[in-house]
Amino acid sequence: AGEAALKESEERLRFVAERAKVGHWDWDITSGRLECSATCRRLCGIPEEETVSYERFLATVHPDDRIRVEHAVQACLEATRDTDFDVEYRTLRTDGMVGWIHAKGSAVFEHGRAVRMAGIALDVTERKRAEQRLHEASRLAAIACEAGRMGAWHLDVRNNRLTYSDELLALI
């Protein structure tokens, strides 16, 4: 009964993680072995049959983000006690698309040395795309206000605070 309950619990956890697009990873630093769930492999674009290493993982990280990810990993590994790893980065998928991952985890230390690092990888691609669209819309609105010599103001009723754009102040 205990083994069946454990298997059912594992299946439930796998089902939820896949639906939430959350992968998990576990890196045995001493052996170099990096285990990744199917979802994590999919997010990084690593085929199921391929062996994963830290170097192979790094190859999936967008070149512009690679150094930042390496620094975050090193900072976690060089800490003197259990510490957290938390970084967002772009990944180059095998289908040519660029995705965004938010990776969180922590290192485990034995005798002051990191021996293991484990955590999750969350697909945040849609959130990042929405942020980019919002940023672009804000940029275009600012250009339109400047070109039209219009200003804008915002009243924060909750805090009783009124703010003005530079364009509106120039018109007043």
PDB file of C-alpha atoms in Angstrom:
ATOM      1  CA  ALA A   1       0.000   0.000   0.000  1.00  0.00           C
ATOM      2  CA  GLY A   2       2.869   2.391   0.804  1.00  0.00           C
ATOM      3  CA  GLU A   3       4.575   1.874  -2.540  1.00  0.00           C
ATOM      4  CA  ALA A   4       1.304   2.358  -4.450  1.00  0.00           C
ATOM      5  CA  ALA A   5       0.600   5.582  -2.524  1.00  0.00           C
ATOM      6  CA  LEU A   6       4.111   6.838  -3.257  1.00  0.00           C
ATOM      7  CA  LYS A   7       3.717   6.062  -6.968  1.00  0.00           C
ATOM      8  CA  GLU A   8       0.335   7.835  -7.048  1.00  0.00           C
ATOM      9  CA  SER A   9       1.834  10.863  -5.272  1.00  0.00           C
ATOM     10  CA  GLU A  10       4.735  11.007  -7.750  1.00  0.00           C
ATOM     11  CA  GLU A  11       2.326  10.787 -10.691  1.00  0.00           C
ATOM     12  CA  ARG A  12       0.187  13.590  -9.258  1.00  0.00           C
ATOM     13  CA  LEU A  13       3.251  15.809  -8.749  1.00  0.00           C
ATOM     14  CA  ARG A  14       4.471  15.089 -12.317  1.00  0.00           C
ATOM     15  CA  PHE A  15       1.011  15.892 -13.726  1.00  0.00           C
ATOM     16  CA  VAL A  16       0.803  19.233 -11.884  1.00  0.00           C
ATOM     17  CA  ALA A  17       4.382  20.223 -12.771  1.00  0.00           C
ATOM     18  CA  GLU A  18       3.837  19.497 -16.464  1.00  0.00           C
ATOM     19  CA  ARG A  19       0.564  21.453 -16.586  1.00  0.00           C
ATOM     20  CA  ALA A  20       2.192  24.406 -14.799  1.00  0.00           C
ATOM     21  CA  LYS A  21       5.201  24.198 -17.157  1.00  0.00           C
ATOM     22  CA  VAL A  22       7.549  23.763 -14.209  1.00  0.00           C
ATOM     23  CA  GLY A  23      10.583  21.572 -14.662  1.00  0.00           C
ATOM     24  CA  HIS A  24      13.018  20.409 -12.030  1.00  0.00           C
ATOM     25  CA  TRP A  25      16.730  19.794 -12.101  1.00  0.00           C
ATOM     26  CA  ASP A  26      19.298  18.223  -9.798  1.00  0.00           C
ATOM     27  CA  TRP A  27      23.033  18.697 -10.344  1.00  0.00           C
ATOM     28  CA  ASP A  28      25.492  16.436  -8.535  1.00  0.00           C
ATOM     29  CA  ILE A  29      28.496  18.740  -8.671  1.00  0.00           C
ATOM     30  CA  THR A  30      31.040  16.142  -7.586  1.00  0.00           C
ATOM     31  CA  SER A  31      30.163  13.738 -10.429  1.00  0.00           C
ATOM     32  CA  GLY A  32      29.019  16.389 -12.902  1.00  0.00           C
ATOM     33  CA  ARG A  33      25.740  14.538 -13.445  1.00  0.00           C
ATOM     34  CA  LEU A  34      22.781  16.824 -14.189  1.00  0.00           C
ATOM     35  CA  GLU A  35      19.316  15.284 -14.071  1.00  0.00           C
ATOM     36  CA  CYS A  36      16.478  17.224 -15.699  1.00  0.00           C
ATOM     37  CA  SER A  37      12.768  16.447 -15.825  1.00  0.00           C
ATOM     38  CA  ALA A  38      11.064  16.090 -19.209  1.00  0.00           C
ATOM     39  CA  THR A  39       9.523  19.562 -18.772  1.00  0.00           C
ATOM     40  CA  CYS A  40      12.893  21.103 -17.944  1.00  0.00           C
ATOM     41  CA  ARG A  41      14.424  19.447 -21.025  1.00  0.00           C
ATOM     42  CA  ARG A  42      11.573  20.760 -23.162  1.00  0.00           C
ATOM     43  CA  LEU A  43      12.025  24.306 -21.816  1.00  0.00           C
ATOM     44  CA  CYS A  44      15.740  24.181 -22.595  1.00  0.00           C
ATOM     45  CA  GLY A  45      15.334  22.339 -25.890  1.00  0.00           C
ATOM     46  CA  ILE A  46      17.362  19.290 -24.858  1.00  0.00           C
ATOM     47  CA  PRO A  47      16.158  15.979 -26.358  1.00  0.00           C
ATOM     48  CA  GLU A  48      15.142  13.248 -23.907  1.00  0.00           C
ATOM     49  CA  GLU A  49      17.790  10.822 -25.144  1.00  0.00           C
ATOM     50  CA  GLU A  50      20.651  13.314 -24.791  1.00  0.00           C
ATOM     51  CA  THR A  51      22.914  13.329 -21.742  1.00  0.00           C
ATOM     52  CA  VAL A  52      22.754  16.621 -19.881  1.00  0.00           C
ATOM     53  CA  SER A  53      25.784  18.299 -18.343  1.00  0.00           C
ATOM     54  CA  TYR A  54      26.300  21.795 -17.001  1.00  0.00           C
ATOM     55  CA  GLU A  55      28.098  22.698 -20.232  1.00  0.00           C
ATOM     56  CA  ARG A  56      25.222  21.317 -22.340  1.00  0.00           C
ATOM     57  CA  PHE A  57      22.756  23.348 -20.258  1.00  0.00           C
ATOM     58  CA  LEU A  58      24.835  26.512 -20.749  1.00  0.00           C
ATOM     59  CA  ALA A  59      24.767  25.953 -24.518  1.00  0.00           C
ATOM     60  CA  THR A  60      20.957  26.365 -24.412  1.00  0.00           C
ATOM     61  CA  VAL A  61      21.193  29.759 -22.682  1.00  0.00           C
ATOM     62  CA  HIS A  62      20.993  32.792 -24.984  1.00  0.00           C
ATOM     63  CA  PRO A  63      24.552  34.126 -25.563  1.00  0.00           C
ATOM     64  CA  ASP A  64      23.605  37.559 -24.175  1.00  0.00           C
ATOM     65  CA  ASP A  65      22.457  35.954 -20.888  1.00  0.00           C
ATOM     66  CA  ARG A  66      25.126  33.257 -20.502  1.00  0.00           C
ATOM     67  CA  ILE A  67      27.635  35.273 -18.453  1.00  0.00           C
ATOM     68  CA  ARG A  68      24.904  36.491 -16.078  1.00  0.00           C
ATOM     69  CA  VAL A  69      23.690  32.908 -15.546  1.00  0.00           C
ATOM     70  CA  GLU A  70      27.251  31.672 -14.978  1.00  0.00           C
ATOM     71  CA  HIS A  71      27.839  34.451 -12.422  1.00  0.00           C
ATOM     72  CA  ALA A  72      24.595  33.548 -10.599  1.00  0.00           C
ATOM     73  CA  VAL A  73      25.608  29.870 -10.482  1.00  0.00           C
ATOM     74  CA  GLN A  74      29.123  30.730  -9.261  1.00  0.00           C
ATOM     75  CA  ALA A  75      27.792  33.087  -6.583  1.00  0.00           C
ATOM     76  CA  CYS A  76      25.577  30.284  -5.301  1.00  0.00           C
ATOM     77  CA  LEU A  77      28.381  27.709  -5.378  1.00  0.00           C
ATOM     78  CA  GLU A  78      30.946  29.985  -3.724  1.00  0.00           C
ATOM     79  CA  ALA A  79      28.739  30.839  -0.768  1.00  0.00           C
ATOM     80  CA  THR A  80      29.858  29.406   2.534  1.00  0.00           C
ATOM     81  CA  ARG A  81      26.480  27.918   3.447  1.00  0.00           C
ATOM     82  CA  ASP A  82      23.203  26.831   1.867  1.00  0.00           C
ATOM     83  CA  THR A  83      22.120  29.687  -0.357  1.00  0.00           C
ATOM     84  CA  ASP A  84      19.557  30.424  -3.049  1.00  0.00           C
ATOM     85  CA  PHE A  85      19.916  30.609  -6.823  1.00  0.00           C
ATOM     86  CA  ASP A  86      17.372  32.842  -8.600  1.00  0.00           C
ATOM     87  CA  VAL A  87      17.792  34.043 -12.198  1.00  0.00           C
ATOM     88  CA  GLU A  88      15.723  34.730 -15.317  1.00  0.00           C
ATOM     89  CA  TYR A  89      17.273  34.114 -18.707  1.00  0.00           C
ATOM     90  CA  ARG A  90      16.474  33.463 -22.330  1.00  0.00           C
ATOM     91  CA  THR A  91      16.904  30.036 -23.813  1.00  0.00           C
ATOM     92  CA  LEU A  92      17.447  29.050 -27.442  1.00  0.00           C
ATOM     93  CA  ARG A  93      15.000  26.291 -28.282  1.00  0.00           C
ATOM     94  CA  THR A  94      15.535  23.718 -30.999  1.00  0.00           C
ATOM     95  CA  ASP A  95      12.537  25.068 -32.936  1.00  0.00           C
ATOM     96  CA  GLY A  96      14.351  28.390 -33.324  1.00  0.00           C
ATOM     97  CA  MET A  97      12.168  30.195 -30.801  1.00  0.00           C
ATOM     98  CA  VAL A  98      13.534  32.130 -27.859  1.00  0.00           C
ATOM     99  CA  GLY A  99      11.917  31.292 -24.540  1.00  0.00           C
ATOM    100  CA  TRP A 100      12.288  32.724 -21.056  1.00  0.00           C
ATOM    101  CA  ILE A 101      12.991  30.661 -17.948  1.00  0.00           C
ATOM    102  CA  HIS A 102      12.920  31.657 -14.293  1.00  0.00           C
ATOM    103  CA  ALA A 103      15.204  29.228 -12.475  1.00  0.00           C
ATOM    104  CA  LYS A 104      15.250  28.942  -8.705  1.00  0.00           C
ATOM    105  CA  GLY A 105      17.169  26.575  -6.536  1.00  0.00           C
ATOM    106  CA  SER A 106      19.825  26.232  -3.914  1.00  0.00           C
ATOM    107  CA  ALA A 107      23.182  24.631  -3.315  1.00  0.00           C
ATOM    108  CA  VAL A 108      23.851  22.026  -0.672  1.00  0.00           C
ATOM    109  CA  PHE A 109      27.184  22.171   1.132  1.00  0.00           C
ATOM    110  CA  GLU A 110      29.241  19.531   2.873  1.00  0.00           C
ATOM    111  CA  HIS A 111      32.331  20.597   4.826  1.00  0.00           C
ATOM    112  CA  GLY A 112      32.067  24.119   3.377  1.00  0.00           C
ATOM    113  CA  ARG A 113      32.009  22.947  -0.249  1.00  0.00           C
ATOM    114  CA  ALA A 114      29.044  22.879  -2.639  1.00  0.00           C
ATOM    115  CA  VAL A 115      28.286  19.278  -3.592  1.00  0.00           C
ATOM    116  CA  ARG A 116      24.817  19.585  -5.070  1.00  0.00           C
ATOM    117  CA  MET A 117      22.509  22.151  -6.586  1.00  0.00           C
ATOM    118  CA  ALA A 118      18.832  21.540  -7.274  1.00  0.00           C
ATOM    119  CA  GLY A 119      15.780  23.541  -8.181  1.00  0.00           C
ATOM    120  CA  ILE A 120      13.020  24.347 -10.612  1.00  0.00           C
ATOM    121  CA  ALA A 121      12.744  25.970 -14.025  1.00  0.00           C
ATOM    122  CA  LEU A 122       9.534  27.880 -14.724  1.00  0.00           C
ATOM    123  CA  ASP A 123       8.443  28.926 -18.227  1.00  0.00           C
ATOM    124  CA  VAL A 124       7.873  32.712 -18.047  1.00  0.00           C
ATOM    125  CA  THR A 125       7.912  33.311 -21.808  1.00  0.00           C
ATOM    126  CA  GLU A 126       4.342  34.635 -22.000  1.00  0.00           C
ATOM    127  CA  ARG A 127       4.898  37.014 -19.083  1.00  0.00           C
ATOM    128  CA  LYS A 128       8.088  38.362 -20.683  1.00  0.00           C
ATOM    129  CA  ARG A 129       6.338  38.832 -24.027  1.00  0.00           C
ATOM    130  CA  ALA A 130       3.502  40.721 -22.299  1.00  0.00           C
ATOM    131  CA  GLU A 131       6.064  42.922 -20.518  1.00  0.00           C
ATOM    132  CA  GLN A 132       7.751  43.657 -23.856  1.00  0.00           C
ATOM    133  CA  ARG A 133       4.394  44.573 -25.446  1.00  0.00           C
ATOM    134  CA  LEU A 134       3.573  46.872 -22.508  1.00  0.00           C
ATOM    135  CA  HIS A 135       6.987  48.524 -22.706  1.00  0.00           C
ATOM    136  CA  GLU A 136       6.600  49.091 -26.446  1.00  0.00           C
ATOM    137  CA  ALA A 137       3.067  50.507 -26.013  1.00  0.00           C
ATOM    138  CA  SER A 138       4.335  52.897 -23.315  1.00  0.00           C
ATOM    139  CA  ARG A 139       7.214  53.985 -25.528  1.00  0.00           C
ATOM    140  CA  LEU A 140       4.877  54.649 -28.460  1.00  0.00           C
ATOM    141  CA  ALA A 141       2.428  56.558 -26.239  1.00  0.00           C
ATOM    142  CA  ALA A 142       5.266  58.773 -24.993  1.00  0.00           C
ATOM    143  CA  ILE A 143       6.362  59.467 -28.575  1.00  0.00           C
ATOM    144  CA  ALA A 144       2.772  60.296 -29.567  1.00  0.00           C
ATOM    145  CA  CYS A 145       2.344  62.674 -26.626  1.00  0.00           C
ATOM    146  CA  GLU A 146       5.591  64.431 -27.452  1.00  0.00           C
ATOM    147  CA  ALA A 147       4.831  64.649 -31.185  1.00  0.00           C
ATOM    148  CA  GLY A 148       1.294  65.888 -30.549  1.00  0.00           C
ATOM    149  CA  ARG A 149       2.501  68.307 -27.898  1.00  0.00           C
ATOM    150  CA  MET A 150       0.058  66.712 -25.473  1.00  0.00           C
ATOM    151  CA  GLY A 151       0.569  66.064 -21.850  1.00  0.00           C
ATOM    152  CA  ALA A 152      -0.765  63.532 -19.442  1.00  0.00           C
ATOM    153  CA  TRP A 153      -1.539  63.370 -15.778  1.00  0.00           C
ATOM    154  CA  HIS A 154      -2.370  60.617 -13.332  1.00  0.00           C
ATOM    155  CA  LEU A 155      -4.316  60.862 -10.087  1.00  0.00           C
ATOM    156  CA  ASP A 156      -3.575  58.178  -7.520  1.00  0.00           C
ATOM    157  CA  VAL A 157      -6.762  58.448  -5.469  1.00  0.00           C
ATOM    158  CA  ARG A 158      -5.638  55.933  -2.890  1.00  0.00           C
ATOM    159  CA  ASN A 159      -2.534  57.976  -1.994  1.00  0.00           C
ATOM    160  CA  ASN A 160      -3.956  61.379  -2.976  1.00  0.00           C
ATOM    161  CA  ARG A 161      -1.044  61.945  -5.346  1.00  0.00           C
ATOM    162  CA  LEU A 162      -1.157  63.758  -8.693  1.00  0.00           C
ATOM    163  CA  THR A 163       1.655  63.345 -11.223  1.00  0.00           C
ATOM    164  CA  TYR A 164       2.196  65.145 -14.527  1.00  0.00           C
ATOM    165  CA  SER A 165       4.213  64.331 -17.634  1.00  0.00           C
ATOM    166  CA  ASP A 166       6.987  66.707 -18.674  1.00  0.00           C
ATOM    167  CA  GLU A 167       4.953  67.601 -21.787  1.00  0.00           C
ATOM    168  CA  LEU A 168       1.970  68.738 -19.705  1.00  0.00           C
ATOM    169  CA  LEU A 169       4.173  70.827 -17.406  1.00  0.00           C
ATOM    170  CA  ALA A 170       5.669  72.536 -20.464  1.00  0.00           C
ATOM    171  CA  LEU A 171       2.172  73.416 -21.695  1.00  0.00           C
ATOM    172  CA  ILE A 172       0.979  74.874 -18.385  1.00  0.00           C
TER     173      ILE A 172
END
